[in-house]
Short mmCIF file of C-alpha atoms in Angstrom, two decimals:
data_model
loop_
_atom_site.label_atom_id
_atom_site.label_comp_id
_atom_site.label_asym_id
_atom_site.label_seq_id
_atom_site.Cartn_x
_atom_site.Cartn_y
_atom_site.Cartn_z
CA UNK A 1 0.00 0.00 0.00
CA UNK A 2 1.29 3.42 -0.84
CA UNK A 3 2.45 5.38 2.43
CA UNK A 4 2.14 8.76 0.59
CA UNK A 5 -1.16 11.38 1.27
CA UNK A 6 -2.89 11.74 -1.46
CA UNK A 7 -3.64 16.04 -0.65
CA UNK A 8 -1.05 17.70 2.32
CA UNK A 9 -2.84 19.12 5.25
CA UNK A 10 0.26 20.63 6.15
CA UNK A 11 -1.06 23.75 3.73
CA UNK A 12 -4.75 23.38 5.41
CA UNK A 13 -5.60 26.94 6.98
CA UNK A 14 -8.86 26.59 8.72
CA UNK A 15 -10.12 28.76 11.24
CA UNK A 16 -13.65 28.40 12.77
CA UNK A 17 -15.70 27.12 9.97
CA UNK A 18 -19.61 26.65 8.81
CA UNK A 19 -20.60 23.66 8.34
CA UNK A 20 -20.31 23.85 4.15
CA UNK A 21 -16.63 25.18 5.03
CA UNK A 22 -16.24 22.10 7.49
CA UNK A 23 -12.93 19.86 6.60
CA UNK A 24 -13.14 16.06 7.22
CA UNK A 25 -10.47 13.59 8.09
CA UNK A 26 -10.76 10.61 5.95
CA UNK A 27 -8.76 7.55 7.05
CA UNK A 28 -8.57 4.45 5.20
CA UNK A 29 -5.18 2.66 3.78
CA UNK A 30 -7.06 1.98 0.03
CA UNK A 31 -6.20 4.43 -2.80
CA UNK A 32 -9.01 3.39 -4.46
CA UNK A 33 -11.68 4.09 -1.46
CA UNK A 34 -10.09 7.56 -0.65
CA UNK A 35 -10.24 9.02 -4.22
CA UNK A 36 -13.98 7.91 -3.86
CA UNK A 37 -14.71 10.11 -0.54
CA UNK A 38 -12.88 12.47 -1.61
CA UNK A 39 -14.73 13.11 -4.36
CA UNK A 40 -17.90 12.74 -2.83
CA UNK A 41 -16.97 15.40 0.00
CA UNK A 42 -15.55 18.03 -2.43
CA UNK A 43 -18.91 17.71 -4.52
CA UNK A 44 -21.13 17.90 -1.40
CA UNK A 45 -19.09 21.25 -0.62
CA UNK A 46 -16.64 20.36 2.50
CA UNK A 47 -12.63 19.97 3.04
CA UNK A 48 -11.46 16.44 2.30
CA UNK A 49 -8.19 15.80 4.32
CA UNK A 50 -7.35 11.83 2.90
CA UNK A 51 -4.62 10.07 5.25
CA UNK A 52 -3.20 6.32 4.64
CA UNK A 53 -2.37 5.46 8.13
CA UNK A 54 -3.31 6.17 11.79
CA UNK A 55 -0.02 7.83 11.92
CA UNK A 56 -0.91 10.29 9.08
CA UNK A 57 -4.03 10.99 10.94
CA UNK A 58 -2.91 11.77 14.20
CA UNK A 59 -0.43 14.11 12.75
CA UNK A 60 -3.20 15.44 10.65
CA UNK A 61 -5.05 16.14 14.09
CA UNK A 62 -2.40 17.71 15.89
CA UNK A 63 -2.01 20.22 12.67
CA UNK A 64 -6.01 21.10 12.62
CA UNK A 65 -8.90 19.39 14.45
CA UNK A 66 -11.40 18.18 11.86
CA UNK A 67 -15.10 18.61 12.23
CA UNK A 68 -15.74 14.68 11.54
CA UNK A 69 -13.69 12.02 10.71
CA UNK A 70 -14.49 8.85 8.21
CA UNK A 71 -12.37 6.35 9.61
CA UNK A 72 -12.23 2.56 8.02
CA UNK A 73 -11.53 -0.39 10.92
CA UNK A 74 -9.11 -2.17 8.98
CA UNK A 75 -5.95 -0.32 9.18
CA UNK A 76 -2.23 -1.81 9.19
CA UNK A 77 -0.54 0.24 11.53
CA UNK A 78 -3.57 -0.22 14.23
CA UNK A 79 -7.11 -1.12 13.42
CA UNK A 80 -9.91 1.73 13.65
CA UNK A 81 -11.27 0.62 16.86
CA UNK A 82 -8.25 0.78 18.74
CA UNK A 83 -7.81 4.45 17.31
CA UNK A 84 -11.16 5.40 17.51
CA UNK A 85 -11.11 4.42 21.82
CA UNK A 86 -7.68 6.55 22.11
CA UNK A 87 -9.54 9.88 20.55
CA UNK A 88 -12.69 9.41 22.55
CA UNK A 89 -9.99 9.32 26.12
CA UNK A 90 -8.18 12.23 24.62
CA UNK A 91 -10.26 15.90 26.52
CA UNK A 92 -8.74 17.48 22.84
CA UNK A 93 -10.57 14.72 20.37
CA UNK A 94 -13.02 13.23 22.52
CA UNK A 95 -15.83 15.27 20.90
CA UNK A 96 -15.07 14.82 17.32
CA UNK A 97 -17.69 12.86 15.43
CA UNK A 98 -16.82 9.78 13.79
CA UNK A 99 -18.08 7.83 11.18
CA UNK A 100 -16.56 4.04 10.82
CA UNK A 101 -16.70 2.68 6.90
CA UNK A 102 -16.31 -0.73 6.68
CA UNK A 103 -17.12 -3.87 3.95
CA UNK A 104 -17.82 -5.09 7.57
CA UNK A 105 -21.61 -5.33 8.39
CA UNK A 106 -21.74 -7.40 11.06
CA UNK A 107 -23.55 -6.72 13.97
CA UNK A 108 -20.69 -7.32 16.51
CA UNK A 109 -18.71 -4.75 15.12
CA UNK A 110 -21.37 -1.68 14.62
CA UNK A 111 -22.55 -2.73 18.52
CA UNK A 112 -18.57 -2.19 19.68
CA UNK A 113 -18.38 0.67 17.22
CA UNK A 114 -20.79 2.51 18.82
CA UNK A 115 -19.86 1.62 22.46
CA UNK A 116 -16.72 3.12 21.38
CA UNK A 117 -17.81 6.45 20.94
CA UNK A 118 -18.91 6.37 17.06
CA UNK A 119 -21.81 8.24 15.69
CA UNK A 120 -22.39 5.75 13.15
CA UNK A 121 -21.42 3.33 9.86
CA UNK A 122 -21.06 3.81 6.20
CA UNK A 123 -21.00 0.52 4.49
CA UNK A 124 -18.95 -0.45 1.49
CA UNK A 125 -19.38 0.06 -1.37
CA UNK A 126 -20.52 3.76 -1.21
CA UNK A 127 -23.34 5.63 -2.50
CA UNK A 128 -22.58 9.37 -2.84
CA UNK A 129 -26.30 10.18 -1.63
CA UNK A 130 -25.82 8.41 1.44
CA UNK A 131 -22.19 9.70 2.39
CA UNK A 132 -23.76 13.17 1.78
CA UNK A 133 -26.79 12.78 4.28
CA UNK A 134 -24.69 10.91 6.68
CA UNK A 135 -21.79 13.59 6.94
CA UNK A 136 -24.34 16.37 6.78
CA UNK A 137 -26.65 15.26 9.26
CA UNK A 138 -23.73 14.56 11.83
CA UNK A 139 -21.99 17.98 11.14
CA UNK A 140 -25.12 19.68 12.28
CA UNK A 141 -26.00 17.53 15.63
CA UNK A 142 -22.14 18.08 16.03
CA UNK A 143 -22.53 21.86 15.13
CA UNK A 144 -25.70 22.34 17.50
CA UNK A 145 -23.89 20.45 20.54
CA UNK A 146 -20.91 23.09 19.91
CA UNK A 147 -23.38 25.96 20.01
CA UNK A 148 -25.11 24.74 23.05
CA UNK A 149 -21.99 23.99 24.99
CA UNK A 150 -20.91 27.60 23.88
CA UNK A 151 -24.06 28.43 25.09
CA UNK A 152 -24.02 26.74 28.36
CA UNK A 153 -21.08 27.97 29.24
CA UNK A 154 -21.94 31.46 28.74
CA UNK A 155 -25.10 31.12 30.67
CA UNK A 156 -22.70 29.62 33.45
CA UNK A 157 -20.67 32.49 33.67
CA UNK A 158 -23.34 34.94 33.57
CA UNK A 159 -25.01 33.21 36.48
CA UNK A 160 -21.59 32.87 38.75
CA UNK A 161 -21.17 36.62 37.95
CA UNK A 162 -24.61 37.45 38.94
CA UNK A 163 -24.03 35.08 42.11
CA UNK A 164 -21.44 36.80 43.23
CA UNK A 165 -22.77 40.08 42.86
CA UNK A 166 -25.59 39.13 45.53
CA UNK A 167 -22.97 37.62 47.24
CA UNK A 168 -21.09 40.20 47.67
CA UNK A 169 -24.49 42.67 48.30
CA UNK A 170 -25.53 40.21 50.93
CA UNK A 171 -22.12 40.64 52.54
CA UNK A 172 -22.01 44.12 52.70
CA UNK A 173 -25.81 44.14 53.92
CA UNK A 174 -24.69 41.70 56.80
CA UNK A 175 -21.27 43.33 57.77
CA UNK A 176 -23.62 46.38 57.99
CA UNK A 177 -25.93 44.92 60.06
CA UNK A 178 -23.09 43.71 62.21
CA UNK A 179 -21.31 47.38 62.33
CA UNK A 180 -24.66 48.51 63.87
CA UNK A 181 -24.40 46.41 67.18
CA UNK A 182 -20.05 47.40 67.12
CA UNK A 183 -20.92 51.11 66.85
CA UNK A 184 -22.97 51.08 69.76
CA UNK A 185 -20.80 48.21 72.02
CA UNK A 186 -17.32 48.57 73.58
CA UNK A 187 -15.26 46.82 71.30
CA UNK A 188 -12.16 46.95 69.23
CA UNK A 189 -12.00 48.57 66.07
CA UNK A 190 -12.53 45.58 63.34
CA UNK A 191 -13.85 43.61 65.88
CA UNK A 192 -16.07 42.28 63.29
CA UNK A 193 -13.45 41.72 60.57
CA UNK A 194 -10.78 40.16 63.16
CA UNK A 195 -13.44 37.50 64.38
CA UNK A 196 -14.58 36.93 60.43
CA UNK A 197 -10.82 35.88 60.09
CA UNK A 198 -9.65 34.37 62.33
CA UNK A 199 -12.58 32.05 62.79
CA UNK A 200 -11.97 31.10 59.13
CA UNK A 201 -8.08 30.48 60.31
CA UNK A 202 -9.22 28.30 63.10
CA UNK A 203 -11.70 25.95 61.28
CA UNK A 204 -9.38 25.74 58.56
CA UNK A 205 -6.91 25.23 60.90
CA UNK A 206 -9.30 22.49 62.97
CA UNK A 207 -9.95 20.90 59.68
CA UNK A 208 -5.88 20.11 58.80
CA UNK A 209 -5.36 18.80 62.10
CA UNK A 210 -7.54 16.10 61.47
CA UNK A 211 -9.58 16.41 64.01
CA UNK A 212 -12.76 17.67 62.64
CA UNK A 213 -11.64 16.46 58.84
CA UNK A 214 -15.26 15.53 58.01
CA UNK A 215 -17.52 18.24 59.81
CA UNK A 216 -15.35 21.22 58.59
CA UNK A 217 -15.80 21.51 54.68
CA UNK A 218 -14.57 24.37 52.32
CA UNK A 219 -18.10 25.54 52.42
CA UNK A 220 -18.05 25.52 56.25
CA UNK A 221 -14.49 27.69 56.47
CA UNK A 222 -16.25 30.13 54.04
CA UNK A 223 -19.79 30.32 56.08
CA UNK A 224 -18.08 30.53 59.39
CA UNK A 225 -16.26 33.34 58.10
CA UNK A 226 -19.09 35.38 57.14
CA UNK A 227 -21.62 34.11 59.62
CA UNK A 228 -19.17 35.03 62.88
CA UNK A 229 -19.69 38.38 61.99
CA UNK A 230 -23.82 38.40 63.58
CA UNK A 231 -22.68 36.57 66.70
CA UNK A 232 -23.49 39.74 68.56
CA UNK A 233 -26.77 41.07 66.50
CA UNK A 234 -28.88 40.88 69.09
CA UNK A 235 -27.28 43.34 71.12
CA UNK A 236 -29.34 45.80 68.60
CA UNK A 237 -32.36 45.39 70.83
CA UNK A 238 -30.44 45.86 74.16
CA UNK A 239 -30.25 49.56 75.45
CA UNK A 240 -28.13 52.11 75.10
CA UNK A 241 -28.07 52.40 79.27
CA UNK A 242 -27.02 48.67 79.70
CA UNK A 243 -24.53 48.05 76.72
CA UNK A 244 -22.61 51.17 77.01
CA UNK A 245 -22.49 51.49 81.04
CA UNK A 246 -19.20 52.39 82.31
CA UNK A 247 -20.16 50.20 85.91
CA UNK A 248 -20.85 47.44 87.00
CA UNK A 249 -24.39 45.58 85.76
CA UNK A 250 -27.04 45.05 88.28
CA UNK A 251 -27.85 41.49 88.07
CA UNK A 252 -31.14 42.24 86.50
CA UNK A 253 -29.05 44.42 83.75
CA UNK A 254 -27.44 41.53 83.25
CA UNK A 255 -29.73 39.09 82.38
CA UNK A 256 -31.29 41.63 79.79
CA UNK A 257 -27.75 41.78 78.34
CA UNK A 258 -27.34 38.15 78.05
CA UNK A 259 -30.78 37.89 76.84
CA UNK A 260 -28.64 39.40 73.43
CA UNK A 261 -27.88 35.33 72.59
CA UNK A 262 -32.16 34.39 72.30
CA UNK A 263 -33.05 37.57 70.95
CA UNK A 264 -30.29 37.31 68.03
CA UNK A 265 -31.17 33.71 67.64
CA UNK A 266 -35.03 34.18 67.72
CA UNK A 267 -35.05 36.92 64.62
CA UNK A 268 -32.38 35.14 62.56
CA UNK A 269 -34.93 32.37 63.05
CA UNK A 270 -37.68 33.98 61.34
CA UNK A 271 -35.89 34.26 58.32
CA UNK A 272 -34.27 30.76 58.27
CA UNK A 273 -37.95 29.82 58.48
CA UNK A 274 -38.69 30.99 55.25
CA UNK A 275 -35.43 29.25 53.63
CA UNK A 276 -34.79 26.17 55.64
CA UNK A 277 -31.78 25.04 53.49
CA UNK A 278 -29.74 28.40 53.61
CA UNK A 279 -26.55 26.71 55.26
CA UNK A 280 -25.95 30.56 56.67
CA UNK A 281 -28.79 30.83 58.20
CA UNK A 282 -28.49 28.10 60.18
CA UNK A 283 -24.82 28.73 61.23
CA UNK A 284 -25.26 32.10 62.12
CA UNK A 285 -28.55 30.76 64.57
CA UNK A 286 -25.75 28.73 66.71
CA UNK A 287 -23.37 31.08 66.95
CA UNK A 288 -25.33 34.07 68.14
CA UNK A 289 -27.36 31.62 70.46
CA UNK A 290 -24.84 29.70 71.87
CA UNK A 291 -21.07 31.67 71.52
CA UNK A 292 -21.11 32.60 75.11
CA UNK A 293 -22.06 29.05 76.37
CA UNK A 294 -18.90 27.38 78.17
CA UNK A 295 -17.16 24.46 77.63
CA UNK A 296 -17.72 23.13 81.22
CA UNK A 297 -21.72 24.22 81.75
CA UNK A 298 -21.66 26.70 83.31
CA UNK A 299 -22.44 28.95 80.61
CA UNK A 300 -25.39 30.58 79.01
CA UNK A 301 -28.37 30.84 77.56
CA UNK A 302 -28.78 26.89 77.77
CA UNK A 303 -25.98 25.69 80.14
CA UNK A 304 -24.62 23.53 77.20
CA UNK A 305 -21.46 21.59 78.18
CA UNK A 306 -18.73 20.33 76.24
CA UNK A 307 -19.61 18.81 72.44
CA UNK A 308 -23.27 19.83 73.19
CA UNK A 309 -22.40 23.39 72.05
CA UNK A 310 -22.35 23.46 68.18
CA UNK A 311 -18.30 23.36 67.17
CA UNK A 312 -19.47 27.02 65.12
CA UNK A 313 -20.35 28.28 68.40
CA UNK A 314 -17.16 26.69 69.96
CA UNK A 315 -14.69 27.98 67.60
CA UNK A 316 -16.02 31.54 67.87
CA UNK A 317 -15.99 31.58 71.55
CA UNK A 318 -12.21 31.60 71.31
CA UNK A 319 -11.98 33.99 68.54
CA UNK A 320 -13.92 36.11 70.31
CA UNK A 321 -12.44 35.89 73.70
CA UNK A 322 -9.22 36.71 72.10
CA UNK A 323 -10.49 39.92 70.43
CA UNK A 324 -12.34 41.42 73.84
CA UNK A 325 -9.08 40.26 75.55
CA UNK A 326 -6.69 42.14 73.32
CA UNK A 327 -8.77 45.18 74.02
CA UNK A 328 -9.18 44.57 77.75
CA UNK A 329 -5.01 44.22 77.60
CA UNK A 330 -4.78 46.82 75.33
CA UNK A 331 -2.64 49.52 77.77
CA UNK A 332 -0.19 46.74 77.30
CA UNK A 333 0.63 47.57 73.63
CA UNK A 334 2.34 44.46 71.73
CA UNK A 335 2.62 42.63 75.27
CA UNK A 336 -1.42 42.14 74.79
CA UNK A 337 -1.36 39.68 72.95
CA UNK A 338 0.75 37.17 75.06
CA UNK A 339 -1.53 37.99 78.03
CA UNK A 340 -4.39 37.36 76.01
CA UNK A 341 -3.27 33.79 75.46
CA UNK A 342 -1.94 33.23 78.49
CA UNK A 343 -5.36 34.05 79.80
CA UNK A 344 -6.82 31.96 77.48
CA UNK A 345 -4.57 28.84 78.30
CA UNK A 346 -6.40 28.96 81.85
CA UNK A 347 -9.77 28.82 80.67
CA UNK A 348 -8.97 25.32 78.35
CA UNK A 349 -11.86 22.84 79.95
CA UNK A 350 -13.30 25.66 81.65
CA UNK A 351 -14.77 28.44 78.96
CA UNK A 352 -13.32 27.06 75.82
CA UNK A 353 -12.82 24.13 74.10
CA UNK A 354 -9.70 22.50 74.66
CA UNK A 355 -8.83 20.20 71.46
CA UNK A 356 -9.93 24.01 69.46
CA UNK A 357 -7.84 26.28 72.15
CA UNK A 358 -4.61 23.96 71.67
CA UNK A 359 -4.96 24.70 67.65
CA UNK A 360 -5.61 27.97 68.11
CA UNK A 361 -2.32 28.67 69.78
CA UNK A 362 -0.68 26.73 67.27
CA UNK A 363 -1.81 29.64 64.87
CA UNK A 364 -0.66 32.40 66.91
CA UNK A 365 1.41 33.93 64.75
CA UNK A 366 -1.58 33.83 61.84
CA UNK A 367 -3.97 35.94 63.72
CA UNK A 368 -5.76 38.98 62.63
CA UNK A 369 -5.27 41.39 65.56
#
């Protein structure tokens, strides 16, 4: 058999092409059958690319994808069914329609033909009418998948864009929200931003070491981040006279203060009711309710002890003991900051959780301060 291509497609320059314009691959090692298609494919208005081998082919392929290729079964260098399996593996190929011709009719070999990826067979000898419909009719489902992946994908990217636009609306509508209660309670500047980050750092952080591998998912690190930031929101319905009093609380001032948790929990409530599967939501319930419960009981609203209290609520407990503490320490300048974890060392079994507080001093240098 002759080892020479019958046309180049070295001097083949196609760009993106209609289907009339399309150029086809044909692959079979008879002279005699490829002057045939070719012939037929020129008349019926598309690019005939005629290769001898596999090898010729592939080369072909890596010069200019075709639209479709006619590929015969019985090759010498490696029979179409092995080829046709290596282009369907191939992310590059895969989607390239192809058309076995074959004397072959059997029914064993159109049955593994098509379980190989093929779109369908052209017997031998050929008919020019039937080539023509074949080839046309494929170029077009081939041509409308290309269109609707195009358009899929555009549609994808519109919807991610708009997605993150709310996303980003909601998060300035909640940091908002949150700057309300921090504008009207003693705390640190950022106070909201430092426990956003470094509760992120810490379940991260929890979620290397193993130790809560399963519960703490990508999508948990980036709700926690944003959800920390309403642990406080109640405190909007506390008064002015009780959060911002320079003295001490009278024990009935107190229990209106810690009354913040229920009250913070209770309206963030109403509007998980009406979307029960916003993972947010829910997050940002058990942290506001439950981030000043203690690790030992004897905290509140519920007197939850140990893994009772949701790990959310755990892990901003100690981000947000370390922020109040840092300003408590503050006359101390850089020294706060050892105090504060010093402090916090003594509270391990007691207010905080101590598999999350020995982590978080592992991170120490990480923090947002």
């Amino acid at each position: 058999m002759a080892n020479d291509r019958i046309y180049g497609v070295d001097d083949l320059e196609l760009g993106e092409q209609t289907i009339q314009e399309a150029n086809i691959l044909i692959v079979d090692d008879v002279i005699a059958n490829l002057i045939v298609l070719t012939e037929m494919i020129r008349k019926s208005g598309y690019v005939a690319r005629p290769v001898t081998s596999v090898k010729q082919a592939t080369q072909a392929i890596e010069a200019t994808l075709p639209q479709l290729i006619l590929l015969d079964i019985s090759m010498p260098d490696m029979d179409g069914f092995e080829w046709c399996e290596r282009l369907k593996k191939d992310a590059k190929t895969r989607d390239i329609p192809i058309i076995f011709i074959s004397a072959m009719n059997s029914t064993e070999d159109k049955i593994r033909g098509f379980n190989l990826g093929a779109v369908d067979f052209i017997s031998k000898p050929f008919e020019h009418e039937e080539v023509s419909l074949r080839i046309s009719t494929h170029l077009k489902i081939h041509r409308m998948q290309q269109e609707l992946e195009m358009y899929n994908q555009k549609l994808q990217k519109l919807v991610k864009e708009q997605m993150e636009k709310i996303e980003t609306e909601e998060k300035n509508l909640i940091y908002a929200m949150a700057r309300m209660c921090e504008a009207r309670d003693k705390v640190r500047e950022n106070h909201i931003e430092n426990i956003g980050k470094n509760s992120r750092l810490l379940a991260m952080s929890l979620h290397f070491s193993g130790l809560y591998e399963a519960e703490i998912s990508q999508d948990y690190i980036d709700t926690i981040e944003l959800a920390s930031a309403l642990h406080d929101i109640g405190k909007i319905f506390i008064p002015d006279n009780i959060l911002q009093k320079k003295g001490k609380l009278t024990i009935d001032e107190e229990k209106i203060l810690e009354s913040h948790t229920e009250l913070g929990a209770k309206n963030l409530s109403e509007a998980y009711a009406q979307s029960e599967y916003n993972d947010f939501l829910k997050m940002a319930i058990d942290i506001a309710k439950y981030h000043h419960e203690k690790y030992d009981g004897t905290g509140y609203p519920m007197g939850l002890r140990g893994k009772e209290i949701p790990l959310s609520a755990r892990i901003v407990t100690v981000v947000n003991m370390y922020d109040n503490l840092l300003r408590d320490y503050a006359d101390k300048g850089e020294g706060a900051h050892i105090e504060a974890l010093q402090r916090m060392k003594l509270e391990a079994n007691h207010s905080l959780d101590p598999d999350i507080i020995e982590i978080f001093l592992k991170i120490q240098r990480q923090l947002k301060r």
